[in-house]
Every structure is written in structure tokens, then in C-alpha cells.
Amino acid sequence: MQCDYFDRGVCRSCTLMGQPYGDQVLDKELRTRELLHDAVEAAGGPGAVEWLPAVTSPESGYRNKAKMVVGGSVQHPTVGILDDRQRGVDLRHCGICTPGIQRALPVLAEFVSTAGLIPYDVRQRRGELKYVLVTESPDAELMVRFVLRSEGQLPRLRDHLDVLRRVLPQAVVVTANLLPEHKAVTEGDREVVLTEQQTLPMRLGPVTMHLRPQSFFQTNTAVATQLYAQASAWIDEVDPASMWDLYCGVGGFALHAARPGRAVTGIETSREAIVSAKQSAREAGLADVRFAADDATAHALRARPAATPELVVVNPPRRGIGAELAGWFEASDVRHVVYSSCNPVTLARDLAAMPSYRLRRARVLDMFPQTGHLEAVTLLSRA
């Protein structure tokens, strides 16, 4: 992939830009194999691991969510990033974003001027509009979120909502997120939904998930579809009567793996995500699937031995599941674990802390082309 922003030195966020794509994927796979091999060896784990071919992605146009800093002025806003002097750098034609987002960003930049929204100046700590967050569904619908410092410009957003819907009819969910603090985070706790529709349907294969404004969703729709399909195939192979999906988000693994007679429980700290997951399960008529807002480790530690499932899916953040949950697995009766990780370093660390399990299968999925990040999914079984 060629990127003018990268070539001009305007943006270097995609650290592997310009490297042949095949080399990127090979390097990620070799790095992951080495880390997991060392972890298995350290734990004394026997047996060969079956490595499936890496799942590749389109090199460009893959990212279904854009987190754009708003800078500049009302008359000449920028949407993109900040430079080292905290000035706005415009990236409205960023090539890794989905085509729908690429078309939407110039429209949104013009809307900032039309609605008179005042970009936030980080250096001066003045202004209101900090970010524009845009997510595109597989059906080309958009969720647009304006991150504001205060409620001061909410009336302007409401007054111009019809204008936005006219120039950007794909925007089926529009919200204002309030972030009053001056700190390095993208969004605040309070969300004001401005449209009647409150969720963005994300249809992946046979499953439709509902994405609420503050819920996590995999950023590469094509690769996420294959991730859920791979995990479901492994789960069906061992055919557990009961399973947990820990760190379940909006329920991706749980909803894809649900089968008649299989008791599935999804656990996630985000209440917004759990509301979405419950809605998806209800609409799909999945009577044997339940979701609850809870901490993954706390849920496991509280569970009675009789309630331990046959299989557990874990999809933790970059820090991994940690020593406490890994220790619970080691002492539990869980027979199989599907571990999906965005950080092979912490994945390897966690596997080393679970020597009773044998790493049976593994696969690298290139969720983040042009960067060093990746997703790896593994199947573990009791040795």
C-alpha cells in the first residue's frame, strides 16, 4: 500500500507502511510462533502444534473505525492527528479506513464549519470539539460520535442534525460524547444519543451484533468474521455442553458459538456492551445464551466447581488474562480454552503459566495491516 501522508512524513502511525505485505504477515507469524514455542517449552508442554495458514486482510480500506482528532478552526477544521506542537494535521483521506469512512470524513469536516462547532485547541485548552469517531457497519451504515468538552455546543448539534442526515444519510446513529477533562483519552463517560436509532447493527456471517457508542468491536470486519468462524469451528469440534466467553464485548464469540442445547455465558465489564449482547441474543432467539456485566477474573473465582464449563473463550485486552486468572484455569476442571489475543507477548506469558494445557492449534490473523499489531487465536486442551 502507498500512502501520501506517510511518504510526506505527515503521519507515521502505520509503522510498516511501504513494506511488502507478504513480508509483514510472514514476520508476524514467525514472531508469534517463536514466542509461543518458547512458552510451551518453558512449561514443559509436549506435542507438536498445528499451525494453520495466516489469515490475511485487504492491505487498505480495512479499518471500520476512525478516531479523528479535530483541530484547526471553525472555518478550516482538520480531522486527523496532532503534530508534535499539538497542531491539527488533516488525514481525511486516510487509506486504511473503509471506503465509507473515507467518503464520510470530508463531509464531516465540512459539517463542523456548517454547524459552527469550535475545534478544541490542546495548547490553549480552549474550544469544544475534541474528536470525531466514525464506525462503519458491513451494510455501509455509520455511527458518528462528536466528542465535546461540554454541553455548550449540544444545541448546535441538535439544530443541525437534519443537515447532517441529509448530507450523510448513512449516519444512522449520531451521538455527542462529553469529555470535560483535559487528558489523553478519546472519550468520556457520558453519551447523549441524538438519533432515534441507538445501535449500529454489525452483521458478520450468520450473526448480527448491535454496537452501542461505548462498546468495543474488532476494527477489521473481514478478519473478525474469519476469527469468529475459526473459533466456532474449533468449539464445534470439541462440542462442549457448556462454555463461557470471558471479556465477551458485544458477544462475538458467544453468539457465533451458540448451538441448541449448549449453555453459553458471556461476561464483560462494560454494561453498554452487555445490553447490546443481550439484544442480539434475544433477536436471534438464543434461549441458552446469557450475558452478565462482571469482571472476568472475579466471575471465575466466584464460580462453584460444579458450575465450571467444559470450555472457556478468553479475548482479553493487551495485558492478557494475568496471573490470577491463569492460576484459576490451572486449578480448574476446564478441559478446553480458546484464547484470542492481540498481544503475543502476554499470550505467551499466560500460556507458560498454564502448563496443564497443551497448545493444540494456533493461527495468526492480520487484523491490523501496515502496523506491527496482530491477532492470534489458539486452542488449548488438557494435557
Coordinates of N, CA, C and O in Angstrom, one line a residue, residues 93-174:
H93 N -8.3 11.7 4.2 CA -8.3 10.7 3.1 C -7.5 9.5 3.5 O -6.9 8.8 2.6
C94 N -7.4 9.2 4.8 CA -6.6 8.1 5.3 C -7.0 6.8 4.6 O -8.2 6.4 4.6
G95 N -6.0 6.1 4.0 CA -6.3 5.0 3.1 C -6.5 3.7 3.8 O -7.0 2.7 3.2
I96 N -6.3 3.6 5.1 CA -6.6 2.3 5.8 C -8.0 2.3 6.3 O -8.5 1.2 6.7
C97 N -8.7 3.4 6.3 CA -10.2 3.4 6.6 C -11.0 2.8 5.5 O -10.6 2.8 4.4
T98 N -12.2 2.3 5.9 CA -13.1 1.7 4.9 C -13.5 2.8 4.0 O -13.5 4.0 4.3
P99 N -13.9 2.4 2.8 CA -14.3 3.4 1.8 C -15.4 4.3 2.3 O -15.4 5.5 2.0
G100 N -16.4 3.7 3.0 CA -17.5 4.6 3.5 C -17.0 5.6 4.5 O -17.5 6.8 4.5
I101 N -16.0 5.3 5.3 CA -15.4 6.3 6.2 C -14.6 7.3 5.5 O -14.7 8.5 5.8
Q102 N -13.9 6.9 4.5 CA -13.1 7.8 3.6 C -14.1 8.8 3.0 O -13.7 10.0 2.8
R103 N -15.2 8.4 2.5 CA -16.2 9.3 1.9 C -16.8 10.2 3.0 O -17.2 11.4 2.7
A104 N -17.0 9.7 4.2 CA -17.7 10.5 5.2 C -16.8 11.6 5.8 O -17.3 12.6 6.2
L105 N -15.5 11.4 6.0 CA -14.7 12.3 6.7 C -14.6 13.7 6.1 O -14.8 14.7 6.8
P106 N -14.5 13.9 4.8 CA -14.6 15.3 4.2 C -16.0 15.9 4.5 O -16.1 17.1 4.7
V107 N -17.0 15.1 4.4 CA -18.4 15.6 4.7 C -18.5 16.1 6.1 O -19.0 17.1 6.4
L108 N -17.9 15.3 7.0 CA -17.9 15.7 8.5 C -17.1 16.9 8.7 O -17.5 17.8 9.6
A109 N -16.0 17.0 8.0 CA -15.1 18.3 8.2 C -15.9 19.5 7.8 O -15.9 20.5 8.4
E110 N -16.6 19.4 6.7 CA -17.5 20.5 6.2 C -18.6 20.8 7.2 O -19.0 21.9 7.4
F111 N -19.1 19.7 7.8 CA -20.2 19.9 8.7 C -19.8 20.6 9.9 O -20.5 21.4 10.5
V112 N -18.5 20.4 10.4 CA -18.0 21.2 11.5 C -18.1 22.7 11.2 O -18.5 23.5 12.1
S113 N -17.8 23.1 10.0 CA -17.9 24.5 9.7 C -19.4 24.9 9.6 O -19.8 26.0 10.1
T114 N -20.2 24.1 8.9 CA -21.6 24.5 8.8 C -22.3 24.6 10.1 O -23.1 25.6 10.3
A115 N -22.0 23.7 11.0 CA -22.7 23.8 12.3 C -22.0 24.8 13.3 O -22.6 25.0 14.4
G116 N -20.9 25.3 12.9 CA -20.2 26.2 13.8 C -19.6 25.6 15.0 O -19.5 26.2 16.1
L117 N -19.2 24.4 14.9 CA -18.6 23.7 16.0 C -17.1 24.1 16.2 O -16.3 24.1 15.2
I118 N -16.7 24.5 17.4 CA -15.4 25.1 17.6 C -14.4 24.0 18.0 O -14.5 23.3 19.0
P119 N -13.4 23.7 17.1 CA -12.4 22.7 17.5 C -11.6 23.1 18.7 O -11.4 24.2 19.1
Y120 N -11.3 22.0 19.5 CA -10.6 22.2 20.8 C -9.1 22.4 20.5 O -8.5 21.7 19.7
D121 N -8.6 23.5 21.1 CA -7.1 23.8 21.0 C -6.4 23.2 22.2 O -6.6 23.7 23.3
V122 N -5.6 22.2 22.0 CA -5.0 21.5 23.1 C -4.0 22.4 23.8 O -3.9 22.4 25.1
R123 N -3.3 23.2 23.1 CA -2.3 24.1 23.7 C -2.9 25.2 24.6 O -2.5 25.5 25.7
Q124 N -4.0 25.8 24.0 CA -4.7 26.9 24.8 C -5.8 26.4 25.7 O -6.3 27.1 26.5
R125 N -6.1 25.1 25.6 CA -7.2 24.5 26.4 C -8.5 25.3 26.2 O -9.2 25.6 27.1
R126 N -8.8 25.6 24.9 CA -10.0 26.3 24.6 C -10.7 25.6 23.4 O -10.0 24.9 22.6
G127 N -12.0 25.9 23.3 CA -12.7 25.2 22.2 C -13.6 24.1 22.8 O -13.6 23.8 24.0
E128 N -14.3 23.4 21.9 CA -15.2 22.4 22.3 C -15.1 21.0 21.7 O -15.2 20.0 22.4
L129 N -15.0 21.0 20.4 CA -15.0 19.7 19.7 C -13.6 19.1 19.7 O -12.7 19.6 19.0
K130 N -13.5 17.9 20.4 CA -12.2 17.3 20.5 C -11.9 16.2 19.5 O -10.8 16.1 18.9
Y131 N -12.9 15.3 19.2 CA -12.7 14.2 18.3 C -14.0 14.0 17.5 O -15.1 14.4 18.0
V132 N -13.9 13.4 16.4 CA -15.0 12.8 15.6 C -14.6 11.3 15.5 O -13.6 10.9 15.0
L133 N -15.5 10.4 16.0 CA -15.4 9.0 15.9 C -16.4 8.4 15.0 O -17.6 8.6 15.2
V134 N -15.9 7.7 14.0 CA -16.8 7.1 13.0 C -16.6 5.6 12.8 O -15.5 5.2 12.7
T135 N -17.7 4.9 12.9 CA -17.7 3.4 12.7 C -18.6 3.1 11.5 O -19.7 3.6 11.4
E136 N -18.1 2.2 10.6 CA -18.9 1.7 9.5 C -19.3 0.3 9.7 O -18.4 -0.6 10.0
S137 N -20.6 -0.1 9.4 CA -21.0 -1.5 9.5 C -20.8 -2.2 8.2 O -20.5 -1.5 7.2
P138 N -20.9 -3.5 8.2 CA -20.8 -4.2 6.9 C -21.9 -3.8 5.9 O -21.7 -4.1 4.7
D139 N -22.9 -3.2 6.4 CA -24.0 -2.8 5.5 C -23.9 -1.3 5.1 O -24.8 -0.7 4.6
A140 N -22.7 -0.7 5.3 CA -22.3 0.6 4.9 C -23.1 1.7 5.7 O -23.2 2.9 5.3
E141 N -23.6 1.4 6.9 CA -24.2 2.4 7.7 C -23.2 2.9 8.7 O -22.2 2.2 9.0
L142 N -23.4 4.1 9.2 CA -22.4 4.7 10.0 C -22.9 5.1 11.4 O -24.1 5.5 11.6
M143 N -22.0 5.0 12.4 CA -22.2 5.6 13.7 C -21.2 6.8 13.8 O -20.0 6.6 13.6
V144 N -21.7 8.0 14.1 CA -20.9 9.2 14.2 C -21.0 9.7 15.6 O -22.1 10.0 16.0
R145 N -19.9 9.9 16.2 CA -19.8 10.4 17.6 C -19.0 11.7 17.6 O -17.8 11.7 17.2
F146 N -19.5 12.8 18.2 CA -18.8 14.0 18.4 C -18.4 14.1 19.8 O -19.3 14.2 20.7
V147 N -17.1 14.2 20.1 CA -16.6 14.2 21.5 C -16.4 15.7 21.8 O -15.6 16.4 21.2
L148 N -17.2 16.2 22.8 CA -17.2 17.6 23.1 C -16.7 17.8 24.6 O -16.8 16.9 25.4
R149 N -16.2 19.0 24.8 CA -15.7 19.3 26.1 C -16.9 19.6 27.1 O -16.8 19.3 28.3
S150 N -18.0 20.1 26.6 CA -19.1 20.4 27.5 C -20.4 20.3 26.7 O -20.4 20.0 25.5
E151 N -21.5 20.7 27.3 CA -22.8 20.7 26.7 C -23.0 21.9 25.9 O -24.1 22.1 25.2
G152 N -22.1 22.8 25.9 CA -22.3 24.1 25.3 C -22.7 24.1 23.8 O -23.5 24.9 23.3
Q153 N -22.1 23.1 23.1 CA -22.5 23.0 21.6 C -23.5 21.9 21.3 O -23.7 21.7 20.1
L154 N -24.0 21.3 22.3 CA -25.1 20.4 22.0 C -26.3 21.0 21.3 O -26.8 20.4 20.3
P155 N -26.7 22.2 21.6 CA -27.8 22.8 20.8 C -27.5 22.9 19.4 O -28.4 22.7 18.5
R156 N -26.2 23.3 19.1 CA -25.8 23.4 17.6 C -25.9 22.0 16.9 O -26.4 22.0 15.8
L157 N -25.5 21.0 17.6 CA -25.6 19.7 17.0 C -27.0 19.3 16.8 O -27.4 18.8 15.7
R158 N -27.8 19.5 17.8 CA -29.3 19.2 17.6 C -29.9 20.0 16.5 O -30.7 19.4 15.7
D159 N -29.6 21.3 16.4 CA -30.2 22.1 15.4 C -29.8 21.7 14.0 O -30.5 22.0 13.0
H160 N -28.6 21.2 13.9 CA -28.0 20.9 12.6 C -28.1 19.4 12.3 O -27.5 18.9 11.2
L161 N -28.8 18.6 13.1 CA -28.8 17.2 12.9 C -29.5 16.8 11.5 O -29.0 15.9 10.8
D162 N -30.5 17.5 11.2 CA -31.2 17.2 9.9 C -30.3 17.5 8.7 O -30.3 16.8 7.7
V163 N -29.4 18.6 8.9 CA -28.5 18.9 7.8 C -27.5 17.7 7.7 O -27.2 17.3 6.6
L164 N -27.0 17.2 8.8 CA -26.0 16.1 8.8 C -26.7 14.9 8.1 O -26.0 14.2 7.3
R165 N -27.9 14.6 8.5 CA -28.5 13.4 8.0 C -28.8 13.5 6.5 O -28.8 12.5 5.8
R166 N -29.0 14.8 6.0 CA -29.2 15.0 4.6 C -27.9 14.8 3.8 O -27.9 14.2 2.8
V167 N -26.8 15.4 4.3 CA -25.6 15.3 3.5 C -24.8 13.9 3.8 O -24.0 13.5 3.0
L168 N -25.2 13.2 4.9 CA -24.6 12.0 5.2 C -25.7 11.0 5.7 O -25.8 10.6 6.8
P169 N -26.5 10.6 4.7 CA -27.7 9.7 5.1 C -27.3 8.4 5.7 O -28.1 7.7 6.4
Q170 N -26.0 8.0 5.5 CA -25.6 6.7 6.1 C -25.4 6.8 7.6 O -25.3 5.7 8.2
A171 N -25.4 8.0 8.1 CA -25.2 8.1 9.6 C -26.5 7.8 10.3 O -27.4 8.7 10.5
V172 N -26.7 6.6 10.7 CA -28.0 6.2 11.3 C -28.0 6.4 12.8 O -29.0 6.4 13.4
V173 N -26.8 6.4 13.4 CA -26.6 6.7 14.8 C -25.7 7.9 14.9 O -24.6 7.9 14.4
V174 N -26.1 9.0 15.6 CA -25.3 10.2 15.9 C -25.4 10.5 17.3 O -26.5 10.5 17.9

